[in-house]
Amino acid sequence: MNQPTNERCVVAITGAAGRLGRRMVHGFGKSGARLAALVRSEGPLDGVDAVLAADLTDEADVTRVFKELHDTFGRLDVLVHTVGAWAASSLLDTSAADFERMLRINLTTTMLCFREASRLMAPTGGRLIAFASAQGADRARARQASYSASKAGVIRIVESAAEELRPINVTTHAIAPSFVLYDDDASEGVKASALVDLALYLAGPAGASLSGATLRTYGTAG
């Protein structure tokens, strides 16, 4: 990971209390990073240096929590944005409110967190990592119009931000899993541990050459 000599890398993980977020905390913690856990509500979370609570769909709350992060750590090197939601419903039964909720959780949170994180990274550079999906990267599925549209939007944000943030050495990346497998889940898909390894890889030196890329991680569903 890219950090000055004698300073431990500062990593912010959104959705840190979730199934994928907790695994990211564990993986980045083992790397020696200083960890900021961004969660919906405060509560105990092992292995982090700070727990910061915010509603990441709310612009003012996002601005506030990243200011708190800066006040606590003085810098930010890596953002791993795991916040997201999935839902399936017939197009004929999808209300505007349902559609907009999916956009807020999957897409608006990505834009807001990328914006605030990149402001903190501007002096020294950094890595922005978000999660898309197979439905957003390649082809949507029936009854998943809202989800697929929101995840496709994540990829477009990653691509646009990569071009814009290149002069300040901030790179952007999308990881697009198929179905995420936790524990002993025997379904087809990709293991959560593999996603952690990939995020760690992107946070390291190799990530610099992959800015704006979408890494399709389909595992046994490929």
Short mmCIF file of C-alpha atoms in Angstrom, two decimals:
data_model
loop_
_atom_site.label_atom_id
_atom_site.label_comp_id
_atom_site.label_asym_id
_atom_site.label_seq_id
_atom_site.Cartn_x
_atom_site.Cartn_y
_atom_site.Cartn_z
CA MET A 1 0.00 0.00 0.00
CA ASN A 2 1.15 3.50 -0.81
CA GLN A 3 2.16 5.43 2.29
CA PRO A 4 5.03 7.62 3.51
CA THR A 5 7.99 6.08 5.30
CA ASN A 6 7.38 5.44 9.00
CA GLU A 7 3.62 5.91 8.66
CA ARG A 8 1.14 3.04 8.66
CA CYS A 9 -1.37 3.08 5.83
CA VAL A 10 -4.80 4.41 6.80
CA VAL A 11 -7.68 2.38 5.36
CA ALA A 12 -11.36 3.27 5.62
CA ILE A 13 -13.85 0.42 5.16
CA THR A 14 -17.51 1.25 4.70
CA GLY A 15 -20.11 -1.28 5.75
CA ALA A 16 -17.46 -2.62 8.12
CA ALA A 17 -20.03 -4.39 10.30
CA GLY A 18 -21.41 -6.40 7.39
CA ARG A 19 -20.37 -9.85 6.25
CA LEU A 20 -17.97 -8.62 3.58
CA GLY A 21 -16.92 -5.57 5.57
CA ARG A 22 -15.84 -7.63 8.58
CA ARG A 23 -13.70 -9.80 6.35
CA MET A 24 -12.11 -6.69 4.84
CA VAL A 25 -11.36 -5.43 8.36
CA HIS A 26 -9.66 -8.71 9.19
CA GLY A 27 -7.64 -8.82 5.98
CA PHE A 28 -6.44 -5.24 6.07
CA GLY A 29 -5.80 -5.50 9.80
CA LYS A 30 -3.41 -8.39 9.16
CA SER A 31 -1.56 -6.17 6.66
CA GLY A 32 -0.73 -3.75 9.47
CA ALA A 33 -2.96 -0.90 8.33
CA ARG A 34 -4.66 1.56 10.63
CA LEU A 35 -8.38 0.99 10.19
CA ALA A 36 -11.38 3.29 10.23
CA ALA A 37 -14.68 1.37 10.26
CA LEU A 38 -17.58 3.32 8.77
CA VAL A 39 -20.85 1.85 9.97
CA ARG A 40 -24.53 2.77 10.08
CA SER A 41 -24.67 2.86 13.89
CA GLU A 42 -21.97 2.72 16.53
CA GLY A 43 -21.19 -0.55 18.22
CA PRO A 44 -18.24 -2.74 19.16
CA LEU A 45 -16.06 -3.90 16.30
CA ASP A 46 -12.85 -5.79 16.85
CA GLY A 47 -9.60 -5.01 15.08
CA VAL A 48 -10.18 -1.36 14.15
CA ASP A 49 -8.64 1.87 15.35
CA ALA A 50 -11.84 3.91 15.11
CA VAL A 51 -15.53 3.25 14.56
CA LEU A 52 -17.31 6.13 12.82
CA ALA A 53 -21.09 6.10 12.43
CA ALA A 54 -22.91 7.71 9.50
CA ASP A 55 -25.77 7.30 7.06
CA LEU A 56 -23.81 7.16 3.82
CA THR A 57 -26.89 7.92 1.73
CA ASP A 58 -27.01 11.38 3.36
CA GLU A 59 -24.64 13.95 1.88
CA ALA A 60 -24.20 16.01 5.04
CA ASP A 61 -23.52 12.90 7.10
CA VAL A 62 -20.90 11.67 4.63
CA THR A 63 -19.13 15.04 4.69
CA ARG A 64 -19.17 15.02 8.48
CA VAL A 65 -17.87 11.48 8.93
CA PHE A 66 -14.94 11.98 6.54
CA LYS A 67 -14.03 15.14 8.43
CA GLU A 68 -14.05 13.06 11.61
CA LEU A 69 -11.85 10.51 9.88
CA HIS A 70 -9.36 13.21 8.94
CA ASP A 71 -9.44 14.67 12.43
CA THR A 72 -8.70 11.20 13.84
CA PHE A 73 -6.01 9.98 11.44
CA GLY A 74 -4.77 13.07 9.63
CA ARG A 75 -4.79 11.28 6.27
CA LEU A 76 -6.47 8.58 4.18
CA ASP A 77 -4.70 6.16 1.84
CA VAL A 78 -7.32 3.56 0.89
CA LEU A 79 -11.11 3.47 0.77
CA VAL A 80 -12.85 0.09 0.44
CA HIS A 81 -16.53 0.78 -0.15
CA THR A 82 -18.52 -2.37 0.60
CA VAL A 83 -21.91 -0.75 1.30
CA GLY A 84 -24.60 -2.10 -0.98
CA ALA A 85 -27.97 -3.80 -1.24
CA TRP A 86 -29.66 -6.35 -3.47
CA ALA A 87 -33.33 -6.75 -4.27
CA ALA A 88 -35.38 -8.49 -6.92
CA SER A 89 -38.78 -7.45 -8.15
CA SER A 90 -40.75 -7.42 -11.35
CA LEU A 91 -40.40 -4.22 -13.34
CA LEU A 92 -44.18 -3.94 -13.30
CA ASP A 93 -44.16 -4.04 -9.50
CA THR A 94 -41.20 -1.68 -8.93
CA SER A 95 -42.16 1.70 -7.54
CA ALA A 96 -40.13 4.85 -8.05
CA ALA A 97 -39.36 4.80 -4.33
CA ASP A 98 -37.99 1.24 -4.58
CA PHE A 99 -35.85 2.17 -7.58
CA GLU A 100 -34.51 5.33 -5.95
CA ARG A 101 -33.70 3.46 -2.73
CA MET A 102 -31.52 1.02 -4.67
CA LEU A 103 -29.76 3.90 -6.40
CA ARG A 104 -29.14 5.69 -3.10
CA ILE A 105 -27.63 2.66 -1.40
CA ASN A 106 -25.52 1.33 -4.26
CA LEU A 107 -24.75 4.37 -6.38
CA THR A 108 -25.16 7.57 -4.37
CA THR A 109 -23.08 6.22 -1.51
CA THR A 110 -20.29 5.39 -3.95
CA MET A 111 -20.25 8.88 -5.42
CA LEU A 112 -20.33 10.61 -2.04
CA CYS A 113 -17.67 8.42 -0.45
CA PHE A 114 -15.38 8.63 -3.49
CA ARG A 115 -15.75 12.42 -3.49
CA GLU A 116 -14.94 12.91 0.17
CA ALA A 117 -12.19 10.28 0.23
CA SER A 118 -10.46 11.77 -2.80
CA ARG A 119 -10.40 15.16 -1.11
CA LEU A 120 -8.51 13.64 1.80
CA MET A 121 -6.19 11.75 -0.56
CA ALA A 122 -5.34 14.76 -2.72
CA PRO A 123 -2.07 15.66 -0.90
CA THR A 124 -0.49 12.20 -1.14
CA GLY A 125 -2.56 10.02 -3.50
CA GLY A 126 -4.54 6.90 -2.68
CA ARG A 127 -6.82 4.07 -3.76
CA LEU A 128 -10.61 4.04 -4.15
CA ILE A 129 -12.17 0.58 -4.36
CA ALA A 130 -15.89 -0.08 -4.87
CA PHE A 131 -18.03 -3.15 -5.52
CA ALA A 132 -20.09 -3.55 -8.66
CA SER A 133 -21.55 -6.88 -9.80
CA ALA A 134 -21.78 -9.24 -12.74
CA GLN A 135 -25.22 -7.79 -13.49
CA GLY A 136 -23.71 -4.31 -13.71
CA ALA A 137 -20.60 -5.33 -15.60
CA ASP A 138 -21.98 -7.67 -18.24
CA ARG A 139 -25.70 -8.38 -18.40
CA ALA A 140 -28.69 -7.73 -16.21
CA ARG A 141 -31.07 -10.45 -15.14
CA ALA A 142 -34.84 -10.56 -15.05
CA ARG A 143 -36.39 -8.93 -11.99
CA GLN A 144 -33.15 -7.06 -11.24
CA ALA A 145 -33.49 -3.85 -13.24
CA SER A 146 -32.92 -1.54 -10.27
CA TYR A 147 -29.99 -3.48 -8.87
CA SER A 148 -28.33 -3.94 -12.25
CA ALA A 149 -28.70 -0.25 -13.16
CA SER A 150 -27.23 0.89 -9.87
CA LYS A 151 -24.22 -1.43 -10.15
CA ALA A 152 -23.60 -0.41 -13.76
CA GLY A 153 -23.55 3.15 -12.48
CA VAL A 154 -20.83 2.24 -9.98
CA ILE A 155 -18.61 1.18 -12.88
CA ARG A 156 -19.19 4.43 -14.73
CA ILE A 157 -18.25 6.41 -11.60
CA VAL A 158 -15.05 4.37 -11.27
CA GLU A 159 -14.14 5.00 -14.91
CA SER A 160 -14.88 8.72 -14.82
CA ALA A 161 -13.10 9.27 -11.51
CA ALA A 162 -10.02 7.41 -12.79
CA GLU A 163 -9.62 9.98 -15.56
CA GLU A 164 -10.33 12.96 -13.35
CA LEU A 165 -8.19 11.97 -10.38
CA ARG A 166 -5.10 10.80 -12.26
CA PRO A 167 -3.27 14.15 -11.75
CA ILE A 168 -3.46 13.76 -7.95
CA ASN A 169 -2.38 10.10 -8.01
CA VAL A 170 -5.71 8.74 -6.82
CA THR A 171 -6.67 5.49 -8.53
CA THR A 172 -10.13 3.96 -8.74
CA HIS A 173 -11.19 0.32 -9.05
CA ALA A 174 -14.37 -1.72 -9.33
CA ILE A 175 -14.59 -5.34 -8.21
CA ALA A 176 -17.53 -7.11 -9.85
CA PRO A 177 -18.39 -10.43 -8.18
CA SER A 178 -21.00 -12.88 -9.33
CA PHE A 179 -22.54 -14.41 -6.20
CA VAL A 180 -20.46 -13.94 -3.03
CA LEU A 181 -19.88 -17.13 -1.06
CA TYR A 182 -19.53 -16.93 2.72
CA ASP A 183 -18.32 -19.71 4.99
CA ASP A 184 -19.35 -23.14 3.67
CA ASP A 185 -21.88 -21.93 1.13
CA ALA A 186 -21.87 -24.51 -1.66
CA SER A 187 -23.52 -22.36 -4.32
CA GLU A 188 -21.75 -21.21 -7.46
CA GLY A 189 -19.89 -17.94 -7.09
CA VAL A 190 -16.74 -16.39 -5.65
CA LYS A 191 -15.46 -16.77 -2.11
CA ALA A 192 -15.50 -13.66 0.07
CA SER A 193 -11.89 -14.38 1.01
CA ALA A 194 -10.91 -14.01 -2.65
CA LEU A 195 -12.51 -10.55 -2.72
CA VAL A 196 -10.45 -9.54 0.32
CA ASP A 197 -7.28 -10.74 -1.39
CA LEU A 198 -8.17 -8.79 -4.51
CA ALA A 199 -8.84 -5.59 -2.55
CA LEU A 200 -5.45 -5.98 -0.84
CA TYR A 201 -3.84 -6.45 -4.25
CA LEU A 202 -5.47 -3.30 -5.62
CA ALA A 203 -4.40 -1.35 -2.53
CA GLY A 204 -0.78 -2.27 -3.22
CA PRO A 205 1.64 -1.07 -5.90
CA ALA A 206 -0.03 -3.15 -8.64
CA GLY A 207 -3.22 -1.12 -8.27
CA ALA A 208 -1.59 1.91 -9.85
CA SER A 209 -1.65 0.29 -13.29
CA LEU A 210 -5.29 -0.80 -13.01
CA SER A 211 -7.00 2.52 -12.40
CA GLY A 212 -10.47 2.66 -13.91
CA ALA A 213 -10.63 -1.09 -14.43
CA THR A 214 -13.48 -3.41 -13.52
CA LEU A 215 -12.19 -6.75 -12.26
CA ARG A 216 -14.74 -9.46 -12.94
CA THR A 217 -14.54 -12.08 -10.19
CA TYR A 218 -17.04 -14.79 -11.02
CA GLY A 219 -15.33 -17.82 -9.49
CA THR A 220 -17.28 -21.01 -10.07
CA ALA A 221 -20.11 -19.00 -11.63
CA GLY A 222 -17.83 -17.93 -14.48
#
